[in-house]
Short mmCIF file of N, CA and C in Angstrom, two decimals:
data_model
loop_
_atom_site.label_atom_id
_atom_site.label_comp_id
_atom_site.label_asym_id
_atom_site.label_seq_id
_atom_site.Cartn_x
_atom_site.Cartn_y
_atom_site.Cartn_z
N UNK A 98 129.58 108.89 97.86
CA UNK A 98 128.68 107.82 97.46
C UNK A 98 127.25 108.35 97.44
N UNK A 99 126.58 108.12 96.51
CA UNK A 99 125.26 108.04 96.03
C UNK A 99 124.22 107.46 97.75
N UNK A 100 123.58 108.05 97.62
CA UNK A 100 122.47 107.31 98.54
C UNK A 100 121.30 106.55 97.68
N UNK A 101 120.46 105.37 98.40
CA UNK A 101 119.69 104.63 97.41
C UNK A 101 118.74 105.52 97.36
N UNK A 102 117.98 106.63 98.25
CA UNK A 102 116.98 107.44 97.65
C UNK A 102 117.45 108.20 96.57
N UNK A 103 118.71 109.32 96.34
CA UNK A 103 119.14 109.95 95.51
C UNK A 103 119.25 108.52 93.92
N UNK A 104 119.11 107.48 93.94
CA UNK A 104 119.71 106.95 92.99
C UNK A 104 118.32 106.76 92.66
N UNK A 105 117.61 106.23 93.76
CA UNK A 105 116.10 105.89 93.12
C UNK A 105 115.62 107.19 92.26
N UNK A 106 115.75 108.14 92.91
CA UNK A 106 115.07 109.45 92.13
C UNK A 106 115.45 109.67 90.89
N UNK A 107 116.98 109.49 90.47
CA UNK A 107 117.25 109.57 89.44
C UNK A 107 116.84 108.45 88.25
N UNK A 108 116.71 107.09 89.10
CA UNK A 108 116.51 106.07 87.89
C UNK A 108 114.88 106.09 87.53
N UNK A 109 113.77 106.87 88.55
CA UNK A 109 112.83 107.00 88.45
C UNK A 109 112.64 108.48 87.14
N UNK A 110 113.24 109.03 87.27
CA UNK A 110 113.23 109.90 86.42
C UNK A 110 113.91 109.30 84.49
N UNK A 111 114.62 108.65 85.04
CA UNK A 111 114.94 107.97 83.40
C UNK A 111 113.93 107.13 82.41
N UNK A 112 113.32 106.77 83.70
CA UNK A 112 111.80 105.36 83.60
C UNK A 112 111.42 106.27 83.30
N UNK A 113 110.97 107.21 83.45
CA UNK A 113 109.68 108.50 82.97
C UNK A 113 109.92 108.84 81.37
N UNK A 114 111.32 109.08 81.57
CA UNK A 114 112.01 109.53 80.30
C UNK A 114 112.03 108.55 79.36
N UNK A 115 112.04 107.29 79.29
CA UNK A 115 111.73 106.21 78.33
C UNK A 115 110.54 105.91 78.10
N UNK A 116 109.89 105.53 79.52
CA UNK A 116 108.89 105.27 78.54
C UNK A 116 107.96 105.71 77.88
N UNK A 117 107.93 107.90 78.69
CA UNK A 117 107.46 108.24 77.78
C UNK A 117 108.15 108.51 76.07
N UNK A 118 108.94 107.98 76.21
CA UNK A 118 109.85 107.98 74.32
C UNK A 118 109.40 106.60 74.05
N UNK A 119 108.90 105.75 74.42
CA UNK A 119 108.57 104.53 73.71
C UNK A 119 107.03 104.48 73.75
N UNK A 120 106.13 104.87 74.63
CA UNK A 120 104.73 105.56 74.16
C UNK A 120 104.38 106.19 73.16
N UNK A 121 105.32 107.31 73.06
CA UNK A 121 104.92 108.65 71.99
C UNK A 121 105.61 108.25 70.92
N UNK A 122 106.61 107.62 70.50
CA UNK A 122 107.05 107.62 69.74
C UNK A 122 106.54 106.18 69.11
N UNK A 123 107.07 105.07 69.74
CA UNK A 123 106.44 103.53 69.28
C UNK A 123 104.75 103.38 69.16
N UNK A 124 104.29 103.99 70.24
CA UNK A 124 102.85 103.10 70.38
C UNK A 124 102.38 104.22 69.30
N UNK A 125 102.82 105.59 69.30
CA UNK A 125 101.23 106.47 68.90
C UNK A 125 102.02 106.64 67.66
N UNK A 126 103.08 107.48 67.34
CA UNK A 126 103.58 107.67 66.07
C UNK A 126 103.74 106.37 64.96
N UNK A 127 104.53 105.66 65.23
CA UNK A 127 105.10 104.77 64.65
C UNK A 127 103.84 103.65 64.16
N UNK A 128 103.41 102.67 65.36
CA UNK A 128 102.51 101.93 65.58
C UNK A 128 100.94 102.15 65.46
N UNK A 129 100.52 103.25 66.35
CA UNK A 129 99.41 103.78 65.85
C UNK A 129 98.10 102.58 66.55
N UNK A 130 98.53 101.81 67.92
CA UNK A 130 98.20 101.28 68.91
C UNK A 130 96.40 101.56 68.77
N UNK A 131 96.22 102.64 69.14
CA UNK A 131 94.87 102.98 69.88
C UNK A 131 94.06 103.17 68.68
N UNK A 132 94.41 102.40 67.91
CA UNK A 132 93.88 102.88 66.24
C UNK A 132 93.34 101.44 65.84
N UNK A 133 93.95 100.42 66.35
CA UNK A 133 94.37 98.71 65.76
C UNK A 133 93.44 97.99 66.70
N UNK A 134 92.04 97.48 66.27
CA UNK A 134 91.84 96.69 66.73
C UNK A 134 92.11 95.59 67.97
N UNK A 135 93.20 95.23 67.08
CA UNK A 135 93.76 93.92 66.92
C UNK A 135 94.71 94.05 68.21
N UNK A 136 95.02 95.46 68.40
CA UNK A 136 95.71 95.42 69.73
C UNK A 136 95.36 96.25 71.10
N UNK A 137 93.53 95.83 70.74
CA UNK A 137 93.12 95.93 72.22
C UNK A 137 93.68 95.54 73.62
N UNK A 138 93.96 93.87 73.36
CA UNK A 138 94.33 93.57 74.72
C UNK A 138 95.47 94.18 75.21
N UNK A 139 96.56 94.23 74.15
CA UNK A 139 97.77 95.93 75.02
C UNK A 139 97.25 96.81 75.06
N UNK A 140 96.53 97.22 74.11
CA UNK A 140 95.65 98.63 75.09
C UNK A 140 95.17 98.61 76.61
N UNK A 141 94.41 97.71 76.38
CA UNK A 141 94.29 97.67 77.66
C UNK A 141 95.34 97.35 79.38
N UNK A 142 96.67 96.66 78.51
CA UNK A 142 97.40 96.18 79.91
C UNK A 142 98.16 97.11 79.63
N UNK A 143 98.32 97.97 78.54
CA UNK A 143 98.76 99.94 78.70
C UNK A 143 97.95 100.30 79.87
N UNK A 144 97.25 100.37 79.47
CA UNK A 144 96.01 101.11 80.81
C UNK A 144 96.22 101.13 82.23
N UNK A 145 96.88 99.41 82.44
CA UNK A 145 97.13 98.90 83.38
C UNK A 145 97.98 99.70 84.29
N UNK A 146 98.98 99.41 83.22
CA UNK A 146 100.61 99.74 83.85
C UNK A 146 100.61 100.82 83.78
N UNK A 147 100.12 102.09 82.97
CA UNK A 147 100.22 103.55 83.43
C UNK A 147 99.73 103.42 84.81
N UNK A 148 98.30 102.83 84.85
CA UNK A 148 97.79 103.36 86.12
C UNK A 148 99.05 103.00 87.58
N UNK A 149 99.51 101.95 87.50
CA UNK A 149 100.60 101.72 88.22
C UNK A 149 102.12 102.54 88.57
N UNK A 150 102.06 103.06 87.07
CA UNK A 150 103.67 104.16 87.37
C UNK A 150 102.62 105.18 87.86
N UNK A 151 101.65 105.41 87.43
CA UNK A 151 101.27 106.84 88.27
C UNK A 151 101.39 106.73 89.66
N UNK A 152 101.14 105.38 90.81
CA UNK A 152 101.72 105.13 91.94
C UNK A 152 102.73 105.27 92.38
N UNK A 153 103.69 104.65 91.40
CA UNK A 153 104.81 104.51 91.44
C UNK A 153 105.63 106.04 91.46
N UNK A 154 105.50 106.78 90.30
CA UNK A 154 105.96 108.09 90.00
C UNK A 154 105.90 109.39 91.28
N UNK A 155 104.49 108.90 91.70
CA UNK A 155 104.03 109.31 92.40
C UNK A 155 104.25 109.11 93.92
N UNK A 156 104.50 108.25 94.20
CA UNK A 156 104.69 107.46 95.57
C UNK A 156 106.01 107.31 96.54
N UNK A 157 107.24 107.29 94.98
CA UNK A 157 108.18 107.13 95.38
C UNK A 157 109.03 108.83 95.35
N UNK A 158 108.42 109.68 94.56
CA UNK A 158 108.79 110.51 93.97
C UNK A 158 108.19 112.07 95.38
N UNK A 159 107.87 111.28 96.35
CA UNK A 159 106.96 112.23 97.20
C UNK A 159 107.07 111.38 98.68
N UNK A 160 107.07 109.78 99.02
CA UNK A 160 106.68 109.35 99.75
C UNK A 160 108.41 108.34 100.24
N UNK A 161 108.38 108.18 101.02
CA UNK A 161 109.73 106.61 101.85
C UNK A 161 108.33 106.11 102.11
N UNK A 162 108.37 105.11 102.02
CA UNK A 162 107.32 103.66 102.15
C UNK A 162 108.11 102.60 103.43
N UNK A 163 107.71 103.27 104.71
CA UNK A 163 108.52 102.49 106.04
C UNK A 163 108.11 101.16 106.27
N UNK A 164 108.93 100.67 107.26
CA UNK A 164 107.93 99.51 108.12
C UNK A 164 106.77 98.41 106.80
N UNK A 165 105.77 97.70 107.10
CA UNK A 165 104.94 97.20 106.58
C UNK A 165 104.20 98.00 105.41
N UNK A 166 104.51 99.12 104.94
CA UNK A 166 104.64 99.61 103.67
C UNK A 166 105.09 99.78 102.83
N UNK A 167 106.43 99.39 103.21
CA UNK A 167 107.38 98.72 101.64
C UNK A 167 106.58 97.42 101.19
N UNK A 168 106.26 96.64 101.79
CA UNK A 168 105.17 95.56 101.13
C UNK A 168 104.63 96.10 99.81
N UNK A 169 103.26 97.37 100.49
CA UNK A 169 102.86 97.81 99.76
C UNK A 169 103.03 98.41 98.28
N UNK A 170 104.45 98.68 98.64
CA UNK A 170 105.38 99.62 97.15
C UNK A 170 105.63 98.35 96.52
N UNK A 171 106.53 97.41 97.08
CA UNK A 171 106.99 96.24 96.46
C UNK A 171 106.09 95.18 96.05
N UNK A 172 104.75 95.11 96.55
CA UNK A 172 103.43 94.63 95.36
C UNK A 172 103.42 96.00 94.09
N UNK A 173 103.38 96.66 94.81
CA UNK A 173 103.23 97.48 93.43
C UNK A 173 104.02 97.32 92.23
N UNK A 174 105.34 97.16 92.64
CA UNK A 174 106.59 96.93 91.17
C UNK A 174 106.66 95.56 90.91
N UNK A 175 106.06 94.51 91.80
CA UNK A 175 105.63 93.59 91.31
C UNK A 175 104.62 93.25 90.39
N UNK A 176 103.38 93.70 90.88
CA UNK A 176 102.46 93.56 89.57
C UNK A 176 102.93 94.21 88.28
N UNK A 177 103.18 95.85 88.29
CA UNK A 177 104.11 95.90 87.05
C UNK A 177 104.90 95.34 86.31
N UNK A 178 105.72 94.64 86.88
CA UNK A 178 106.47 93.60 86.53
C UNK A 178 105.87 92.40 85.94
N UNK A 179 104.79 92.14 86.83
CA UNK A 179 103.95 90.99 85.79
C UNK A 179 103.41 91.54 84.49
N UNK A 180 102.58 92.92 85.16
CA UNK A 180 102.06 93.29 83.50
C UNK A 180 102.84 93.52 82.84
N UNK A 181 104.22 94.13 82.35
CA UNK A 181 104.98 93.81 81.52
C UNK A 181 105.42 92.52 80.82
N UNK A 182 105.34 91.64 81.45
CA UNK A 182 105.40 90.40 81.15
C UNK A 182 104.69 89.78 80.08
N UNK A 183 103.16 89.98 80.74
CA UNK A 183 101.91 89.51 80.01
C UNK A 183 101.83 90.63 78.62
N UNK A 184 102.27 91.64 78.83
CA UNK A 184 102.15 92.84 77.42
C UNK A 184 103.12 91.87 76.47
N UNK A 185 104.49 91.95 77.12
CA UNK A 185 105.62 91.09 76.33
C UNK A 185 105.36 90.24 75.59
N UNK A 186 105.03 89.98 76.38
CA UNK A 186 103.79 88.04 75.78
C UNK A 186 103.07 88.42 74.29
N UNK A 187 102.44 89.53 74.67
CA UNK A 187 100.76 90.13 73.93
C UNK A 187 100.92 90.29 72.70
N UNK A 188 102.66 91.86 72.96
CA UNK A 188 102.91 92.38 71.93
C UNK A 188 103.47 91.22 70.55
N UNK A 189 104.23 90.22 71.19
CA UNK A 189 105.02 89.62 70.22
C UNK A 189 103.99 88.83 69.58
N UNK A 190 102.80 88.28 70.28
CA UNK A 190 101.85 87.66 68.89
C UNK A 190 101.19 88.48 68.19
N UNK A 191 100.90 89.97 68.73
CA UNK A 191 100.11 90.76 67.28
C UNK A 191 100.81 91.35 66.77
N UNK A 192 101.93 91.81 66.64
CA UNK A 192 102.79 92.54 65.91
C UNK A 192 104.24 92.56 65.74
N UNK A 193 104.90 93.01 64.64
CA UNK A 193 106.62 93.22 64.71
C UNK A 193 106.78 94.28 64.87
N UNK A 194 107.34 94.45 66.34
CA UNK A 194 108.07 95.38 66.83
C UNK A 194 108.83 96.12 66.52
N UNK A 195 109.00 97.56 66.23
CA UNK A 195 110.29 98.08 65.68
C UNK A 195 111.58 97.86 66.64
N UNK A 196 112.39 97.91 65.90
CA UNK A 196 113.64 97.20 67.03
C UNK A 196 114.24 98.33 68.47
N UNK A 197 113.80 99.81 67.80
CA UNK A 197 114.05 101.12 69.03
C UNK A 197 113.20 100.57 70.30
N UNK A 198 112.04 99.63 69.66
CA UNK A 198 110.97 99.46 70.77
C UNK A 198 111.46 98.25 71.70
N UNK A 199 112.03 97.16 70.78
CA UNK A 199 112.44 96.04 71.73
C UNK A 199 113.76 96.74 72.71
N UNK A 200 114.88 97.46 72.04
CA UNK A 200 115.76 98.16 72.84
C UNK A 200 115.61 99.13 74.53
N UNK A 201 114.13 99.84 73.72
CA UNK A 201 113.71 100.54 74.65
C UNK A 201 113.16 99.88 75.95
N UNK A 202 112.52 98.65 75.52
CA UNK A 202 111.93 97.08 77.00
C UNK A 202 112.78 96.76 77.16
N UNK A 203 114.02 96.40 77.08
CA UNK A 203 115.51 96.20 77.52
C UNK A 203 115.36 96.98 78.65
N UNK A 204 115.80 98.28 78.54
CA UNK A 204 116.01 99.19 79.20
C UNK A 204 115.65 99.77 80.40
N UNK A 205 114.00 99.55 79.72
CA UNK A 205 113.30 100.50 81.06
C UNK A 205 112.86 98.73 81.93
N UNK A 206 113.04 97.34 81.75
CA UNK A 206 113.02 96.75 82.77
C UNK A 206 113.98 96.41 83.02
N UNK A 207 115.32 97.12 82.97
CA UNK A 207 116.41 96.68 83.74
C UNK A 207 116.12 97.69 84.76
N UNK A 208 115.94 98.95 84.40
CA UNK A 208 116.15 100.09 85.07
C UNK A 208 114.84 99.77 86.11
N UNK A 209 113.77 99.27 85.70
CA UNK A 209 112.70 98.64 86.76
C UNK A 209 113.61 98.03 88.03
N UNK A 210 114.30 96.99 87.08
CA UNK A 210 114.97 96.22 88.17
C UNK A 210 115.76 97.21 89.33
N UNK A 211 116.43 98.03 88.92
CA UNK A 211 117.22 98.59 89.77
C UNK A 211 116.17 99.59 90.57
N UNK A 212 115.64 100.11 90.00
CA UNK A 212 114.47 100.82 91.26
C UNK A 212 114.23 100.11 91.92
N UNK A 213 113.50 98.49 91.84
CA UNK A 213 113.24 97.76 92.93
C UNK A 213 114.73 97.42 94.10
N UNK A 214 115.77 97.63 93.29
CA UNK A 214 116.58 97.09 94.12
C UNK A 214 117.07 98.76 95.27
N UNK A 215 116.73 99.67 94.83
CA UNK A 215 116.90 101.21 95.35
C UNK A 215 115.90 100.70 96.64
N UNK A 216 114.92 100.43 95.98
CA UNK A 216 113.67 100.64 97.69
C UNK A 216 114.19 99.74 98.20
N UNK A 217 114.54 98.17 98.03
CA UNK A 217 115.06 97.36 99.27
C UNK A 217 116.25 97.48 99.85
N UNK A 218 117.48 98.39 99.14
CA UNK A 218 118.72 99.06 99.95
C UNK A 218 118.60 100.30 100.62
N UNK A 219 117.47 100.82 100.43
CA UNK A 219 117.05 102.03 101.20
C UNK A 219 117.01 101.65 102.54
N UNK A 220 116.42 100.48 102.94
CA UNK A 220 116.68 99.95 104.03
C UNK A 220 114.92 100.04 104.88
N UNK A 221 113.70 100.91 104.14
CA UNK A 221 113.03 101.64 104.71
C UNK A 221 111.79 99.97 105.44
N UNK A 222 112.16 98.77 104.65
CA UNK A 222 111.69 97.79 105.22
C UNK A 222 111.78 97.57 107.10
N UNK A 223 113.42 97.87 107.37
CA UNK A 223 113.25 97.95 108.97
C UNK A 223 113.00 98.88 109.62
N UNK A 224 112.35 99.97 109.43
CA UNK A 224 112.16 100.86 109.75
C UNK A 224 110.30 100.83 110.68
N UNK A 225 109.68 101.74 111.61
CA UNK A 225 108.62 101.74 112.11
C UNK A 225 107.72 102.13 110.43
N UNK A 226 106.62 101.10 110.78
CA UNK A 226 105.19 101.65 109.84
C UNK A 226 105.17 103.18 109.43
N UNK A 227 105.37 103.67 108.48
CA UNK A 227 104.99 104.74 107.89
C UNK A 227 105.02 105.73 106.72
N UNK A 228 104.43 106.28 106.42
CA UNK A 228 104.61 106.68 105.14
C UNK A 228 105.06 108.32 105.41
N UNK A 229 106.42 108.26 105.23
CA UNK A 229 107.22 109.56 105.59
C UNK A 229 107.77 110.30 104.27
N UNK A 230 107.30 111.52 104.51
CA UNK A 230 106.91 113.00 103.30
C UNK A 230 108.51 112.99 103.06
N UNK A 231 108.52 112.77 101.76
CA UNK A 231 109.84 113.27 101.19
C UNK A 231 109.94 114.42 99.96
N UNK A 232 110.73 115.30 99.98
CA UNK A 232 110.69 116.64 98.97
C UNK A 232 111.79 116.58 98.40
N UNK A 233 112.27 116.13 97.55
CA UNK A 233 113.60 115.93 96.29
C UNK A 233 113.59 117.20 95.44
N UNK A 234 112.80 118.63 95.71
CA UNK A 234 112.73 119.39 95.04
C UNK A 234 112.37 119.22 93.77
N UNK A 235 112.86 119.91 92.40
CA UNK A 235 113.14 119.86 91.06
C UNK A 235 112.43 118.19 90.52
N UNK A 236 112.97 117.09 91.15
CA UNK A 236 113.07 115.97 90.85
C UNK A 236 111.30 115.43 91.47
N UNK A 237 111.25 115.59 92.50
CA UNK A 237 109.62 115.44 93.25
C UNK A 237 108.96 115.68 92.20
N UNK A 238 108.88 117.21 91.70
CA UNK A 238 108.13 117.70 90.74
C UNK A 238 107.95 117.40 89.54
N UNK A 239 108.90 116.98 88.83
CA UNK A 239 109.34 116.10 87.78
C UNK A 239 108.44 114.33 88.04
N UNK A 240 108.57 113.76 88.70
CA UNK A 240 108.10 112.67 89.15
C UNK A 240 106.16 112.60 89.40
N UNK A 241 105.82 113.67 89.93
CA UNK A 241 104.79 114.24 90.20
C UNK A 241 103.98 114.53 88.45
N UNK A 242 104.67 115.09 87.57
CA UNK A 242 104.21 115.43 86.37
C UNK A 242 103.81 114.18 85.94
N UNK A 243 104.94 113.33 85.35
CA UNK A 243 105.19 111.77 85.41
C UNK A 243 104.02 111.22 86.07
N UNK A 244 103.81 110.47 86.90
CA UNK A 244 102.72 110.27 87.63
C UNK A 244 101.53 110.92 87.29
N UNK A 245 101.23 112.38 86.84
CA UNK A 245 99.73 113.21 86.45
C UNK A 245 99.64 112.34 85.12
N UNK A 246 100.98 112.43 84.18
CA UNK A 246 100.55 111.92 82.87
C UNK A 246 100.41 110.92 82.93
N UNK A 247 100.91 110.07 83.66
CA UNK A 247 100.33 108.47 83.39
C UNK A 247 99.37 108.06 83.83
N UNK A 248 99.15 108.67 84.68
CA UNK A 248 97.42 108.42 85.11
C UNK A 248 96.43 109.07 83.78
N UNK A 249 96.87 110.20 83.67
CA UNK A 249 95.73 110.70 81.87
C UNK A 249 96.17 109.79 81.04
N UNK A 250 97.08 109.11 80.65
CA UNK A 250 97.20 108.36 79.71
C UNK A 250 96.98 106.98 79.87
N UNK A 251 96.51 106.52 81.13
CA UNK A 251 95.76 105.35 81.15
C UNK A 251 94.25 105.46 81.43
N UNK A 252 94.18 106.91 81.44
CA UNK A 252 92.72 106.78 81.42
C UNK A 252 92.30 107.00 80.13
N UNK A 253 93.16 107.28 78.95
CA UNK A 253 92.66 107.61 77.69
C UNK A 253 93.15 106.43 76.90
N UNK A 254 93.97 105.20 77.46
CA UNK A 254 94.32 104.48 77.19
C UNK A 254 93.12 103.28 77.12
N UNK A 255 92.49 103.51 78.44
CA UNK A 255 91.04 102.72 79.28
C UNK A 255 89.99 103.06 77.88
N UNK A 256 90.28 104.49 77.31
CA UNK A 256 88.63 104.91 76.83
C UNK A 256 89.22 104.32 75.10
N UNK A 257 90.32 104.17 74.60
CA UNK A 257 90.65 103.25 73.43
C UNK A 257 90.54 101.83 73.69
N UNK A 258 90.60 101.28 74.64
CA UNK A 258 90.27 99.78 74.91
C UNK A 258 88.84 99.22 74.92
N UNK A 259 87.98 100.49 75.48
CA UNK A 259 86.78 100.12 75.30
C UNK A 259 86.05 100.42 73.84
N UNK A 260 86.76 101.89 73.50
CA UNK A 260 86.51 101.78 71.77
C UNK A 260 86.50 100.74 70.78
N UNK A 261 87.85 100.03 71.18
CA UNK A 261 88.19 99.25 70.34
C UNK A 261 87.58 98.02 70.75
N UNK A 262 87.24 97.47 71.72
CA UNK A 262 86.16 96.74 72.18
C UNK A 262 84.32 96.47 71.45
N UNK A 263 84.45 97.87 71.15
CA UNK A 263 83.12 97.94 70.26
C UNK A 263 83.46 97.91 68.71
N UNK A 264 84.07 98.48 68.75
CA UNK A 264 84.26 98.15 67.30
C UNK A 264 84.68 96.53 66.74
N UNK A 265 85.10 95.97 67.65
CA UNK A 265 85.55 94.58 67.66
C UNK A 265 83.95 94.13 66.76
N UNK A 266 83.34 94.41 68.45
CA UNK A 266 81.69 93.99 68.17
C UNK A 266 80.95 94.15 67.34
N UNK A 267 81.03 95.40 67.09
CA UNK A 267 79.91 95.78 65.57
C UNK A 267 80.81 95.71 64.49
N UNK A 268 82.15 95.15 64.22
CA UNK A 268 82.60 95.07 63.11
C UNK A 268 82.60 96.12 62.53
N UNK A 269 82.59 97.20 63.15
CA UNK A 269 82.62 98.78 62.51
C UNK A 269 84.03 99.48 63.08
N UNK A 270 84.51 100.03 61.81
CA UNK A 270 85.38 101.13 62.25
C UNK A 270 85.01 102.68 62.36
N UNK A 271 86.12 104.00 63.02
CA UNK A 271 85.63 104.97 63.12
C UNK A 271 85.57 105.80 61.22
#
């Protein structure tokens, strides 16, 4: 039998693997997101939610979250969870979705779901307060990358939201 850290690592690694294929492929190829006006406000709750898997990628991918710090993790996949929500919301009034893209939000919030359900069978809620060093090898590192890029890509995500913010304003394009 699988352990819930070994399962988390792996479903954390699939989340990486989607959504960077529904970023690169939907938002920038296909869509062309950071280009559109019109879809500042997902730019910006992009911004959001990278900055969040970079926690996440990062956190879980390096860290057990003990005691009164699973709180901490589990606000974290909570707000994600909201901002997905509110994007959900966002995306469907400014645009038609290609259908790889609606398939692909299927996916990576089921697989959300089951990460959240990995940290609360981990058990690390009854456990003493602490944030105890974990090394998954190969997979850490992998998770760790994950986490570097989503943090650069919500910070370049941040600097198209405010682009497109001005351009809103001066009615000017680049």
């Amino acid at each position: 039998m699988v352990s819930a850290e070994a399962a988390l690592a792996y479903l954390l690694v699939a989340q990486g693997l989607m959504g960077a294929a529904d970023t690169l492929v939907n938002h920038e190829l296909i869509v062309r997101l950071p280009r559109r006006v019109e879809a500042r406000r997902e730019i910006g709750l992009h911004s959001i939610r990278e900055a969040l898997y970079a926690v996440i990628f990062i956190g879980l991918g390096w860290f057990q979250w003990h005691g009164a710090l699973a709180l901490a993790m589990a606000a974290v996949l909570v707000a994600e969870v909201a901002v997905d929500a509110v994007d959900e919301w966002t995306e469907n009034r400014i645009r038609v979705l290609p259908q790889n893209e609606r398939v692909l939000h299927f996916f990576l919030v089921m697989n959300l779901g089951a990460i959240a359900l990995c940290v609360v069978f981990a058990g690390w809620h009854d456990q003493p307060t602490a944030l105890v060093p974990l090394d998954s090898g190969w997979v850490s590192w992998l998770l760790a990358f994950f986490g570097v890029s989503s943090a650069g890509w919500s910070v370049r995500d941040f600097v198209a939201w405010r682009r497109l913010g001005y351009e809103r304003a001066s009615g000017r394009r680049p």
